[in-house]
PDB file of C-alpha atoms in Angstrom:
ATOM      1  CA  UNK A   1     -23.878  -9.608 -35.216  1.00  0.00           C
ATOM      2  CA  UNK A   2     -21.555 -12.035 -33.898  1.00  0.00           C
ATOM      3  CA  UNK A   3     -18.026 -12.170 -33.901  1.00  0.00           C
ATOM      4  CA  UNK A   4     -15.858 -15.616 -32.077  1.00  0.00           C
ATOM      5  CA  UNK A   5     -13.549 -13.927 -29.570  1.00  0.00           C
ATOM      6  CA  UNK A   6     -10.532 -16.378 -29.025  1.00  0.00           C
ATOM      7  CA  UNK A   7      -8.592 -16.350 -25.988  1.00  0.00           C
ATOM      8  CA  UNK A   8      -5.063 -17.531 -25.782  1.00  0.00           C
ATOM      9  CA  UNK A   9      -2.961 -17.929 -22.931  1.00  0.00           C
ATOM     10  CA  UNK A  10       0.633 -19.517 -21.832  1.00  0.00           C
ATOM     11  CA  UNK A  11       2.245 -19.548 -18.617  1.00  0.00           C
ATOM     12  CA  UNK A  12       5.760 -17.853 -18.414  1.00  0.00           C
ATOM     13  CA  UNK A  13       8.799 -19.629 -19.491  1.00  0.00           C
ATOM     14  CA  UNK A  14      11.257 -20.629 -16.858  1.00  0.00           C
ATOM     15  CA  UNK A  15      14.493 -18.713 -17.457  1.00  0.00           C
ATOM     16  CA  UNK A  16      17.045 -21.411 -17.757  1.00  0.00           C
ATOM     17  CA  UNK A  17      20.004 -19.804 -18.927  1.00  0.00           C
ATOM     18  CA  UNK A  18      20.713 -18.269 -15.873  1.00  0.00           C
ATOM     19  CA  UNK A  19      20.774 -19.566 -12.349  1.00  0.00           C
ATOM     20  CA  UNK A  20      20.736 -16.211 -10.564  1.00  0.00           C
ATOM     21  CA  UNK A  21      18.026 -15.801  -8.017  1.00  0.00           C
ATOM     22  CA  UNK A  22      17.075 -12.418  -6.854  1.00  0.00           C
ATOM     23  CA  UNK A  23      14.048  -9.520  -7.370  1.00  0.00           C
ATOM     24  CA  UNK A  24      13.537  -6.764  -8.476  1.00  0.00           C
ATOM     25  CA  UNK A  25      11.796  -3.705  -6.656  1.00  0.00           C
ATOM     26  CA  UNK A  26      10.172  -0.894  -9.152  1.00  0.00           C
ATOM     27  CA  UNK A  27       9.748   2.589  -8.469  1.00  0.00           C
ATOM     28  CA  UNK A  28       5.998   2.163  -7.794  1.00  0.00           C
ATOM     29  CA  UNK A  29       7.089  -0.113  -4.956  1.00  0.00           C
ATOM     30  CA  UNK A  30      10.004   1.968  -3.841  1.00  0.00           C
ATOM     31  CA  UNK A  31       7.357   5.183  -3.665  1.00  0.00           C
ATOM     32  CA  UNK A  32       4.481   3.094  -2.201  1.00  0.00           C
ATOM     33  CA  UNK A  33       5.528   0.897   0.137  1.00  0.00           C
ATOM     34  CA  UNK A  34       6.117   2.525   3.519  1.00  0.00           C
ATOM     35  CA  UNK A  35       9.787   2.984   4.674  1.00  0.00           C
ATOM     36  CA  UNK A  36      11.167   3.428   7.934  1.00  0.00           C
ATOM     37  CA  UNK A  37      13.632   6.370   7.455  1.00  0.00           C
ATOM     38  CA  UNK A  38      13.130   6.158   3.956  1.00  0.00           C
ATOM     39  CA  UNK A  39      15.583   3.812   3.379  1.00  0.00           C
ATOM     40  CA  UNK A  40      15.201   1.644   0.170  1.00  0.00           C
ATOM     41  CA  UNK A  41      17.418  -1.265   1.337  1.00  0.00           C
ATOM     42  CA  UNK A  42      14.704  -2.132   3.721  1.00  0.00           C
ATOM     43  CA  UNK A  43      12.821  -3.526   0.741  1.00  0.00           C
ATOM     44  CA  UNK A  44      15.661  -6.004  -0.112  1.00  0.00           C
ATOM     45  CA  UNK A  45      13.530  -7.836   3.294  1.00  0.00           C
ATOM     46  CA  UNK A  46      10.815  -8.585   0.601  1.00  0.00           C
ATOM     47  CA  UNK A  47      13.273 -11.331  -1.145  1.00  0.00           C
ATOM     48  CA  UNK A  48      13.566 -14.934  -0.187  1.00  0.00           C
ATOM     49  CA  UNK A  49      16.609 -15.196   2.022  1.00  0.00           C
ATOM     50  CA  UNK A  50      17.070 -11.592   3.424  1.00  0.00           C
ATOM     51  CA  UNK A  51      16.673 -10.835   7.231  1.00  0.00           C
ATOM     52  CA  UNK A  52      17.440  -7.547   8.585  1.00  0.00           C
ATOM     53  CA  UNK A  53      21.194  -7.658  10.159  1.00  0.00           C
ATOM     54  CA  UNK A  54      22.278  -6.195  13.695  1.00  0.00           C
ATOM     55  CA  UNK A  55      25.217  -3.471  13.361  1.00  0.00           C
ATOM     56  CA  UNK A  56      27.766  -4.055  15.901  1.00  0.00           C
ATOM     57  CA  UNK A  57      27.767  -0.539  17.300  1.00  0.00           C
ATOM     58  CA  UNK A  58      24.570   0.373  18.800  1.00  0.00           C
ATOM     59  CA  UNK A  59      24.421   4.023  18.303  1.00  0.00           C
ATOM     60  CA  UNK A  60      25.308   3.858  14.842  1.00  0.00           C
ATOM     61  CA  UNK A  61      22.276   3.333  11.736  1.00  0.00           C
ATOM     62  CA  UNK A  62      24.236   1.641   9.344  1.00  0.00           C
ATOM     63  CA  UNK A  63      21.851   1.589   6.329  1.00  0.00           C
ATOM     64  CA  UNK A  64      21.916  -1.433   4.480  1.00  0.00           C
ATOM     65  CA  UNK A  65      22.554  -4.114   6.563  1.00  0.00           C
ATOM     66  CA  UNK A  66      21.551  -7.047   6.247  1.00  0.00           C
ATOM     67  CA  UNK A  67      22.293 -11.011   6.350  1.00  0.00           C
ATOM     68  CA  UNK A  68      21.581 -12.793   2.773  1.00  0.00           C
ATOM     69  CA  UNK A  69      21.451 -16.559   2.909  1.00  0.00           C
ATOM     70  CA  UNK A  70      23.090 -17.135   5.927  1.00  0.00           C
ATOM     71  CA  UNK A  71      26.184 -14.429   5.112  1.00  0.00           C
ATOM     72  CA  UNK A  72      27.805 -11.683   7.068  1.00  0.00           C
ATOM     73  CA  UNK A  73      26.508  -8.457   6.298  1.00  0.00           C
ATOM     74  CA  UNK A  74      30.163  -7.340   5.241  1.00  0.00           C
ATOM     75  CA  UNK A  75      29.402  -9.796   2.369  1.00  0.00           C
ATOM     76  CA  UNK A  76      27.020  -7.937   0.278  1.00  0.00           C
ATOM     77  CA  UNK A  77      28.028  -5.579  -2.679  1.00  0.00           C
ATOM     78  CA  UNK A  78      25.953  -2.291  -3.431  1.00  0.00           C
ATOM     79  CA  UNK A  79      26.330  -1.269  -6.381  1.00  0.00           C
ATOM     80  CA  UNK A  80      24.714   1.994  -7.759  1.00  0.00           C
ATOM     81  CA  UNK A  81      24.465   2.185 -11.641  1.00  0.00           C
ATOM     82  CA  UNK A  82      26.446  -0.545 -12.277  1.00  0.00           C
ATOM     83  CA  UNK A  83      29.417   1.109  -9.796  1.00  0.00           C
ATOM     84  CA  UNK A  84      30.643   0.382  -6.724  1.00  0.00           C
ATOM     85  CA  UNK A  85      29.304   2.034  -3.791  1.00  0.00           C
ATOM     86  CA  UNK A  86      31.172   0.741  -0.885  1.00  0.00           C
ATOM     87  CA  UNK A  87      33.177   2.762   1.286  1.00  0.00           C
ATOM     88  CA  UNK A  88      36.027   0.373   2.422  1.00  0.00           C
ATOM     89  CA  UNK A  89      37.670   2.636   4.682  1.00  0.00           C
ATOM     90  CA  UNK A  90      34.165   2.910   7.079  1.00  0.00           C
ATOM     91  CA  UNK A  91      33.773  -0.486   6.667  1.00  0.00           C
ATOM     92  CA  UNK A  92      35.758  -1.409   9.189  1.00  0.00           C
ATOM     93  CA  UNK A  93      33.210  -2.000  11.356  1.00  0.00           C
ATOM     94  CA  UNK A  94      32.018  -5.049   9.692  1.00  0.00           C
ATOM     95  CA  UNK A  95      28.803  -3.416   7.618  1.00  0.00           C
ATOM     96  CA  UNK A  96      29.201  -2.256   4.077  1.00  0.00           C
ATOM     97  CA  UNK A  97      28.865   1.271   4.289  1.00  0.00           C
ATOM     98  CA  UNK A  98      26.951   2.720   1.070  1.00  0.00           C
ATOM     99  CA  UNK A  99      28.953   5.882  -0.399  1.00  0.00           C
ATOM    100  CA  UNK A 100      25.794   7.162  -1.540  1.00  0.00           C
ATOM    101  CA  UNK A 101      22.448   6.788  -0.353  1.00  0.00           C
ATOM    102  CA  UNK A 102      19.876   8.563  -2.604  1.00  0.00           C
ATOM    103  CA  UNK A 103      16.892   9.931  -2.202  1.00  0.00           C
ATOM    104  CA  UNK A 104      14.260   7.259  -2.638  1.00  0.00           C
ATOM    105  CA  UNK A 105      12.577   9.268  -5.542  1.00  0.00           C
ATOM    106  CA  UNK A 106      15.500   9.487  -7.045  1.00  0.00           C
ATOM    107  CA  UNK A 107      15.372   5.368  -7.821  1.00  0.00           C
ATOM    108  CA  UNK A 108      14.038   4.015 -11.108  1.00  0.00           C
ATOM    109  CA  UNK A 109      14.623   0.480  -9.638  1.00  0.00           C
ATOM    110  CA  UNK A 110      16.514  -1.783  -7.382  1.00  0.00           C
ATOM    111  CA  UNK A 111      17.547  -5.295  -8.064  1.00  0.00           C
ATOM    112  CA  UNK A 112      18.941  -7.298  -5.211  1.00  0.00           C
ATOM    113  CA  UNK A 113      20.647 -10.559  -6.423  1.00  0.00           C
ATOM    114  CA  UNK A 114      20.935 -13.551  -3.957  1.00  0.00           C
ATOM    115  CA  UNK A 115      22.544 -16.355  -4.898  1.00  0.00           C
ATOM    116  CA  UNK A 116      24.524 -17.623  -8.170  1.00  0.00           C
ATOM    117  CA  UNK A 117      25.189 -14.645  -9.622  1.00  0.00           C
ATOM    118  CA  UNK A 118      27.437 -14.077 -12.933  1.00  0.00           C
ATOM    119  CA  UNK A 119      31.239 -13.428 -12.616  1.00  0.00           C
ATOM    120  CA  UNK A 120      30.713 -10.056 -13.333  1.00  0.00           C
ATOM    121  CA  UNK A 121      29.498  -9.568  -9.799  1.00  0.00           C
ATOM    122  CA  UNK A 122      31.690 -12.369  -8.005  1.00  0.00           C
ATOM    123  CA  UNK A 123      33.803 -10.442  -5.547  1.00  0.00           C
ATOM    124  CA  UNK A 124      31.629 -11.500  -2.609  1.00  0.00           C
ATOM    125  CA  UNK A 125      29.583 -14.522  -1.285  1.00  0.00           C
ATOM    126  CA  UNK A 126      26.631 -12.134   0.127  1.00  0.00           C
ATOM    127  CA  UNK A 127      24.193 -10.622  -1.997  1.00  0.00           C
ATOM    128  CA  UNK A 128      24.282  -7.738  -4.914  1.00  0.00           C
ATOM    129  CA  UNK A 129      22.302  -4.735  -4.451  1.00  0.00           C
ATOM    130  CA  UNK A 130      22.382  -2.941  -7.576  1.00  0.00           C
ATOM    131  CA  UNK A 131      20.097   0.549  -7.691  1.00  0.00           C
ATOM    132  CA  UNK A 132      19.669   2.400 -10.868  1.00  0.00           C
ATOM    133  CA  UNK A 133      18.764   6.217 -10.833  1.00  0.00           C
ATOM    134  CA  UNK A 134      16.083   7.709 -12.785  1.00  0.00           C
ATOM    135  CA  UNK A 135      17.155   9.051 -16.338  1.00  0.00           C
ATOM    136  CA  UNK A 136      17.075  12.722 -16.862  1.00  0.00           C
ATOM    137  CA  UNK A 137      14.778  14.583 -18.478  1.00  0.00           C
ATOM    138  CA  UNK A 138      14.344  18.387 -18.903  1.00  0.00           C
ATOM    139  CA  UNK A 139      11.633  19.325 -17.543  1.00  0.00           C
ATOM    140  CA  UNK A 140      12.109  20.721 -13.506  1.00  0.00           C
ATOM    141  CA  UNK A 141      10.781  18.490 -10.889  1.00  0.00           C
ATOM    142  CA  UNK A 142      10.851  18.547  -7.263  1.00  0.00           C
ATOM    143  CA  UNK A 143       9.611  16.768  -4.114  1.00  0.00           C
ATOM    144  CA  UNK A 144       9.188  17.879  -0.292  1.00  0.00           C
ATOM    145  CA  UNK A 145       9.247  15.027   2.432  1.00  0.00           C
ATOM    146  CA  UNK A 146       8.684  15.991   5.955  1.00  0.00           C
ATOM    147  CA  UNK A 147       8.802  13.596   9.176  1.00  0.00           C
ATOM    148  CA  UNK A 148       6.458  15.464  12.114  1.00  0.00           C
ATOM    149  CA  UNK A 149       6.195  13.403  15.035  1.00  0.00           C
ATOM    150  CA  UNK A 150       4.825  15.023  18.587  1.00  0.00           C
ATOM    151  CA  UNK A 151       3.801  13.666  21.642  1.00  0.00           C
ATOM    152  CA  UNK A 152       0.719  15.156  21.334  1.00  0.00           C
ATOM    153  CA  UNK A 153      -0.543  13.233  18.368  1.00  0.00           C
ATOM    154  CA  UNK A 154       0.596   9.988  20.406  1.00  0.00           C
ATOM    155  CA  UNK A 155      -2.055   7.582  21.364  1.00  0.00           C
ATOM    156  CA  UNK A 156      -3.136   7.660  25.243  1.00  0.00           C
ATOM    157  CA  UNK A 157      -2.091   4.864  27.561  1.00  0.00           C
ATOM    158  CA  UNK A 158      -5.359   3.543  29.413  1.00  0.00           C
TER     159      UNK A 158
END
């Protein structure tokens, strides 16, 4: 018996009704990638034109900053489902700060939008963080996290 197998394969189309530039982090890469303080904006740093930005007090971990393209970190917009999550009376400061941070399980996705985005999102030159939340379901879930660090488990200085 013999049967032709035919194989059959295009490259991607370029998307050319839209300029936007950006990425888009899935849950498998939210959940597997380590995290520093399990802090999902850190993976906006996997996008072309994202560096990690300073906050301009010192004691304070302002979680999401970062510079986008050249731009202040004040510049950026995080949104979460589609809503604003800025709290402009902390931002004072000159870092966004996010009204809610969620739980990194708690993330279906994250898309982080760079440059020439649509109107829609225009009220800043900086970038668009947009995270959606998983959907519900009804069945109970739950996850435990725990951070254990000891000087014991350190490695020795020779």
């Amino acid at each position: 018996l013999t049967e032709p197998v035919q194989v059959v394969g295009a490259s991607p189309l370029l998307e050319t009704l839209t300029s936007s530039r950006g990425s888009v982090i899935d849950q498998r890469k939210i959940v597997e990638l380590p995290l520093n303080g399990r802090d999902y904006n850190q993976l906006a740093l996997l996008s072309p034109g994202v560096l990690p930005g300073t906050p301009r007090l010192a004691s304070v971990n302002f979680k999401g900053v970062l510079n986008v393209n050249g731009n202040r970190t004040f510049n950026n917009v995080f949104l979460l489902d589609g809503v604003d999550n800025i709290s402009y009376s902390n931002s004072f400061r000159g870092e966004n700060v996010q009204l809610v941070q969620p739980s990194i399980e708690a993330l279906q996705e994250f898309k982080i939008q760079t440059n020439a985005y649509s109107a829609e999102f225009g009220r800043s030159s900086g970038a668009v963080v947009n995270a959606t939340i998983k959907s519900g379901s009804n069945t109970v879930r739950g996850s435990v996290y725990e951070f254990f660090r000891n000087d014991a488990l350190d490695a020795n200085n020779y």
